[in-house]
PDB file of C-alpha atoms in Angstrom:
ATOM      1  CA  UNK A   1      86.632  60.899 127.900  1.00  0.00           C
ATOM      2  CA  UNK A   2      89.425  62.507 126.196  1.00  0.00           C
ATOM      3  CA  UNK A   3      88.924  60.860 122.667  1.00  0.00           C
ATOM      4  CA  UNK A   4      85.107  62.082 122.438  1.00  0.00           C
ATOM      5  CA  UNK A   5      86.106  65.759 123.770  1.00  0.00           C
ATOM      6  CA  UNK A   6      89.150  66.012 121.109  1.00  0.00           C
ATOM      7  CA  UNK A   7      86.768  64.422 118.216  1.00  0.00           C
ATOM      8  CA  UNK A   8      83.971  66.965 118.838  1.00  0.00           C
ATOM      9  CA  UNK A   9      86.483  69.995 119.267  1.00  0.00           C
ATOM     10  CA  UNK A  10      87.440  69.253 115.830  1.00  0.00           C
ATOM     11  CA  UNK A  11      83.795  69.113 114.331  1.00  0.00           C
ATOM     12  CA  UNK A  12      83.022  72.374 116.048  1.00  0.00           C
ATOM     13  CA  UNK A  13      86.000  73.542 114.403  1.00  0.00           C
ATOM     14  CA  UNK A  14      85.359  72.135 111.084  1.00  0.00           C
ATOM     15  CA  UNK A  15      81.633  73.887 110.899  1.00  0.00           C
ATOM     16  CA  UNK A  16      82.948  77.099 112.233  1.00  0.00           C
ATOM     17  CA  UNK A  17      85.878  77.362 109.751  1.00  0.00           C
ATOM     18  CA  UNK A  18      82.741  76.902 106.958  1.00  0.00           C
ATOM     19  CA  UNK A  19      80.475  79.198 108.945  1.00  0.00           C
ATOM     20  CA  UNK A  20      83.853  82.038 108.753  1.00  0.00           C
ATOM     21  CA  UNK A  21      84.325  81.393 104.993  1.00  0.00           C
ATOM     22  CA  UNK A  22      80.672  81.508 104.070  1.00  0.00           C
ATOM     23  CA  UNK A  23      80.171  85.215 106.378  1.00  0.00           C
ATOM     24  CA  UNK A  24      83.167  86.336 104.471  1.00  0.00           C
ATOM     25  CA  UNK A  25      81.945  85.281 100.992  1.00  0.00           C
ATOM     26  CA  UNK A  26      78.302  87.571 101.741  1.00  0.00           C
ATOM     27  CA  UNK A  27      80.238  90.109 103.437  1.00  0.00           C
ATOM     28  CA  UNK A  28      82.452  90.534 100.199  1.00  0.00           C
ATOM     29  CA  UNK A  29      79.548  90.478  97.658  1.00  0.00           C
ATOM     30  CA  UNK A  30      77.825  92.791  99.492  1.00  0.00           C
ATOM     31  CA  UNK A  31      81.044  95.147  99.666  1.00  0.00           C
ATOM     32  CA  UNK A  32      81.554  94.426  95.724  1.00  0.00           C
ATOM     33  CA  UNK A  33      77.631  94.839  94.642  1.00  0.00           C
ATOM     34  CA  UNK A  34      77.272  97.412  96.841  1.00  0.00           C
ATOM     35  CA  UNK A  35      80.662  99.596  95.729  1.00  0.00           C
ATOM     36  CA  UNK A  36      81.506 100.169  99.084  1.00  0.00           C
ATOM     37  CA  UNK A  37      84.865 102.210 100.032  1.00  0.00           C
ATOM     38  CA  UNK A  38      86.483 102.622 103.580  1.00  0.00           C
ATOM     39  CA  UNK A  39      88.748 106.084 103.200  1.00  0.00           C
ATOM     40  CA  UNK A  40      88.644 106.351  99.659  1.00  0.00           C
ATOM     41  CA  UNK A  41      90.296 102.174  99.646  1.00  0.00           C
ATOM     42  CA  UNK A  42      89.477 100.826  95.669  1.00  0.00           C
ATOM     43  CA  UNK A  43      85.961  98.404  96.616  1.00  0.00           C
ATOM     44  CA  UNK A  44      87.491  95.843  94.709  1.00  0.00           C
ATOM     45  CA  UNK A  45      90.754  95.655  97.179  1.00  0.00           C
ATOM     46  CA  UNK A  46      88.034  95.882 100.062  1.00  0.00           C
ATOM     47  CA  UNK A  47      85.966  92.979  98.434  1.00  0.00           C
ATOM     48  CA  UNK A  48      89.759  90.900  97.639  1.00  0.00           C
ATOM     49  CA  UNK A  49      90.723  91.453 101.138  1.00  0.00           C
ATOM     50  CA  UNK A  50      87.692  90.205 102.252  1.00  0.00           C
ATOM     51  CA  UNK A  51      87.995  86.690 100.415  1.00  0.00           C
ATOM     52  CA  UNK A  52      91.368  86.295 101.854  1.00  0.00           C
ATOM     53  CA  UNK A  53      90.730  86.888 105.133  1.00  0.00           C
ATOM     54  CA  UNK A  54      88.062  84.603 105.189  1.00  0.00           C
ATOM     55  CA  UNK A  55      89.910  81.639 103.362  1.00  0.00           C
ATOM     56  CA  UNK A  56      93.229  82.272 105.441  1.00  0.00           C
ATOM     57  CA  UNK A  57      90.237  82.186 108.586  1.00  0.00           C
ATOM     58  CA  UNK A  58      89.153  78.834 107.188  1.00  0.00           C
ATOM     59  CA  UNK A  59      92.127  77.149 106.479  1.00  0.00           C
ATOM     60  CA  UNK A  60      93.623  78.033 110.054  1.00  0.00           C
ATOM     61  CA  UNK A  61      90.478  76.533 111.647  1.00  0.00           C
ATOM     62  CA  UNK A  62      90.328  73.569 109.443  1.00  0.00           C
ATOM     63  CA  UNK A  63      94.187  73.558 110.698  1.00  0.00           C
ATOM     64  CA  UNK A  64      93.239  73.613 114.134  1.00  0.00           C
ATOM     65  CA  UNK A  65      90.588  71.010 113.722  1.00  0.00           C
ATOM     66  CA  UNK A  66      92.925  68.851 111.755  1.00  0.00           C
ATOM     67  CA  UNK A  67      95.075  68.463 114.548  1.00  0.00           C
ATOM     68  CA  UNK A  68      92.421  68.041 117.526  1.00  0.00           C
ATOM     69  CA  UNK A  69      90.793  64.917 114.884  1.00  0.00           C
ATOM     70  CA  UNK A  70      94.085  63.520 115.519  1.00  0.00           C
ATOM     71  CA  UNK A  71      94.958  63.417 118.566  1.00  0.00           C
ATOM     72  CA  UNK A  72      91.389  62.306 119.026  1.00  0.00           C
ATOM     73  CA  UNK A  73      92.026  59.494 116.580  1.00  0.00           C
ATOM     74  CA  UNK A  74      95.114  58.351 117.841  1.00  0.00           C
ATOM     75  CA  UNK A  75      94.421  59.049 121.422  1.00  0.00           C
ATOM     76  CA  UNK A  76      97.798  60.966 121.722  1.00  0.00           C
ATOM     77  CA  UNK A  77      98.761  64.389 122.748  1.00  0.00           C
ATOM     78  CA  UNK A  78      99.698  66.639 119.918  1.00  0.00           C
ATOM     79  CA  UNK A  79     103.095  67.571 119.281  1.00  0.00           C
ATOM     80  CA  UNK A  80     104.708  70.847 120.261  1.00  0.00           C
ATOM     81  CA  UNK A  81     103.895  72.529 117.227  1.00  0.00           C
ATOM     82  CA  UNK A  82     100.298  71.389 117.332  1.00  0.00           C
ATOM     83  CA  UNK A  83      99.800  72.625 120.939  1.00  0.00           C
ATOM     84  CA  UNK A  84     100.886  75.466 119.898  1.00  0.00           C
ATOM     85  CA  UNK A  85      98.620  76.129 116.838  1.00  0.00           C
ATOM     86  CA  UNK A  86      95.772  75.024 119.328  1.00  0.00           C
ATOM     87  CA  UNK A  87      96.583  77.715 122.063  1.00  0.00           C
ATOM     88  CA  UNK A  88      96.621  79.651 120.187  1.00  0.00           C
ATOM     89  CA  UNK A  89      93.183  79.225 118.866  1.00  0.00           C
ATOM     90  CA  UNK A  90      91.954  79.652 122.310  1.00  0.00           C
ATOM     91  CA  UNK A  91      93.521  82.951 122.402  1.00  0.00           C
ATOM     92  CA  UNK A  92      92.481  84.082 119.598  1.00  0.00           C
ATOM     93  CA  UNK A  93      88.872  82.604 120.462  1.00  0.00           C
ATOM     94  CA  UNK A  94      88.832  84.085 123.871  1.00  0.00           C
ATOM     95  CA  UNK A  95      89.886  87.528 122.473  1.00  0.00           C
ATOM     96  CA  UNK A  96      86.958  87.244 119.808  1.00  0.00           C
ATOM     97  CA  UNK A  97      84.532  86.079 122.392  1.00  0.00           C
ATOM     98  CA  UNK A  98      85.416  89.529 124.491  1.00  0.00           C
ATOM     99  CA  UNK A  99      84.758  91.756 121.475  1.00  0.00           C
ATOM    100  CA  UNK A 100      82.218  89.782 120.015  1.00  0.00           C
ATOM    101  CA  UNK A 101      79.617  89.910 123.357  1.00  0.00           C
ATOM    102  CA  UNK A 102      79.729  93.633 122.581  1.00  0.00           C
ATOM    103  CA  UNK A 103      79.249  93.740 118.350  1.00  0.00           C
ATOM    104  CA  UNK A 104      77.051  90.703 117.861  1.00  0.00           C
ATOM    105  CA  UNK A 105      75.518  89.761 121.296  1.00  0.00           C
ATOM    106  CA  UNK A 106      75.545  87.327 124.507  1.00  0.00           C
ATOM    107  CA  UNK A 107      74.687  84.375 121.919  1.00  0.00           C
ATOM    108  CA  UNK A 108      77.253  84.692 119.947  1.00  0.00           C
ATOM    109  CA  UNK A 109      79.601  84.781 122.995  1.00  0.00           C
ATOM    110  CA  UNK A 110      78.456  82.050 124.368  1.00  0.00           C
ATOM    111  CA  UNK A 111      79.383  80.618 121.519  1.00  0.00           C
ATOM    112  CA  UNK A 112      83.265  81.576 121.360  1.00  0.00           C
ATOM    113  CA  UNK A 113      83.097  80.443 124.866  1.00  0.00           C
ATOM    114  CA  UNK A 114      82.172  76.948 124.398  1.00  0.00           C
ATOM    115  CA  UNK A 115      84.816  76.630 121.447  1.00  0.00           C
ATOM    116  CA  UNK A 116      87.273  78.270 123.901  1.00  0.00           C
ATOM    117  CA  UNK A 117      86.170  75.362 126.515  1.00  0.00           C
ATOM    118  CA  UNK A 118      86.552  72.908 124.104  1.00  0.00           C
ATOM    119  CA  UNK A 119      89.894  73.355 123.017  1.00  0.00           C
ATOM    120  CA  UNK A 120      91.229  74.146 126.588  1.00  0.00           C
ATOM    121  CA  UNK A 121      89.816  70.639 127.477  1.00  0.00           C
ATOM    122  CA  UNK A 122      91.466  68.791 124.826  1.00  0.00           C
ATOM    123  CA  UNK A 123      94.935  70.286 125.671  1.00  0.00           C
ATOM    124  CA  UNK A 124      94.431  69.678 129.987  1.00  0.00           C
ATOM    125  CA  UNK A 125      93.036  66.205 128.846  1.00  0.00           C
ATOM    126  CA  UNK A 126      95.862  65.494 126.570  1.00  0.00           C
ATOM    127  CA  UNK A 127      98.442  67.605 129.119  1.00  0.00           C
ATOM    128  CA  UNK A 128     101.536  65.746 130.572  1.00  0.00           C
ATOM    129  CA  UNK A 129     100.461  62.665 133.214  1.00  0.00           C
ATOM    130  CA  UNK A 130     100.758  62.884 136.530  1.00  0.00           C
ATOM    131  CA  UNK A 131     103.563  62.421 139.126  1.00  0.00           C
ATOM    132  CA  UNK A 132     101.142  59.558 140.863  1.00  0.00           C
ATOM    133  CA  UNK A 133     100.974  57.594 137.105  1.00  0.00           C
ATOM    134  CA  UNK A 134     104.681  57.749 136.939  1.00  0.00           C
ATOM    135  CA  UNK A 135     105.512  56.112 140.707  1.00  0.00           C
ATOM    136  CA  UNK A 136     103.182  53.707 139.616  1.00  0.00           C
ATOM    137  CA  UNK A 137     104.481  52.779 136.218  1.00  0.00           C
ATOM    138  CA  UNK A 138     108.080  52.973 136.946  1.00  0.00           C
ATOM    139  CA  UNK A 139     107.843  51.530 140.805  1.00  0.00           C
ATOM    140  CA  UNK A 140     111.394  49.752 141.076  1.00  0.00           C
ATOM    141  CA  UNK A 141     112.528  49.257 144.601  1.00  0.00           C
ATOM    142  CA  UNK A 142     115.849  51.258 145.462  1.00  0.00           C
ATOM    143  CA  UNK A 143     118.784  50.256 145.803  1.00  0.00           C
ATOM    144  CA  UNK A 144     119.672  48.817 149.790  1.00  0.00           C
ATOM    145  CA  UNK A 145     121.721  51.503 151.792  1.00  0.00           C
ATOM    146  CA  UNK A 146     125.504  50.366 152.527  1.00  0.00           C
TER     147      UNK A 146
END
């Protein structure tokens, strides 16, 4: 069961990291066409900013999604960098999900929430084995007391 959960992690991934870059793009036109200014900050830094933080958004989930797809492909646990780029997505999803049930609504946090499931599933499925598959594997009989 591990191989399909890690496989559709990673496509939820993939279509949020476009879903991030595409709010970004409208959210920076808009900010552009619109000539808006937070505190007297040049529109055209607000709109720049704004591209970047989506792309940077995009590439980390496409990151993220990247390394889920693999371990789903090759049916192995990720590294130790890779679990750590994917806990830290569910951090940062869980965080999001908190604020986000209060700025968007309960849909969008059910959302973040299913990501956040996702993602904790593929690192418990793909967590170390346990003690009972190790006696079994390596069952050698001991050595005879002298």
């Amino acid at each position: 069961m591990r191989r399909p959960v890690a496989i559709v992690t990673a496509l939820v991934l993939f279509g949020e990291a476009v879903g991030i870059v595409l709010i970004n793009a409208v959210l920076a036109t808009v900010a552009e066409n619109q000539n808006m200014s937070l505190a007297g900050m040049d529109p055209a830094a607000m709109s720049a900013g704004t591209w970047v933080m989506g792309g940077v958004s995009g590439l980390l989930l496409v990151l993220c999604g990247l390394i889920a797809l693999i371990a789903g492909i090759r049916d192995r646990a990720p590294g130790r960098a890779g679990r750590i780029v994917l806990i830290g997505c569910a951090v940062v999803h869980g965080v999001l999900g908190a604020v986000t049930v209060g700025l968007v609504g309960w849909s969008a946090f059910a959302f973040m929430m299913v990501v956040l499931a996702l993602l904790v599933l593929t690192l418990v499925s793909y967590g170390p084995e346990s003690r009972a598959d190790d006696a079994v594997g390596g069952d050698k009989a001991a050595p005879a007391a002298v």
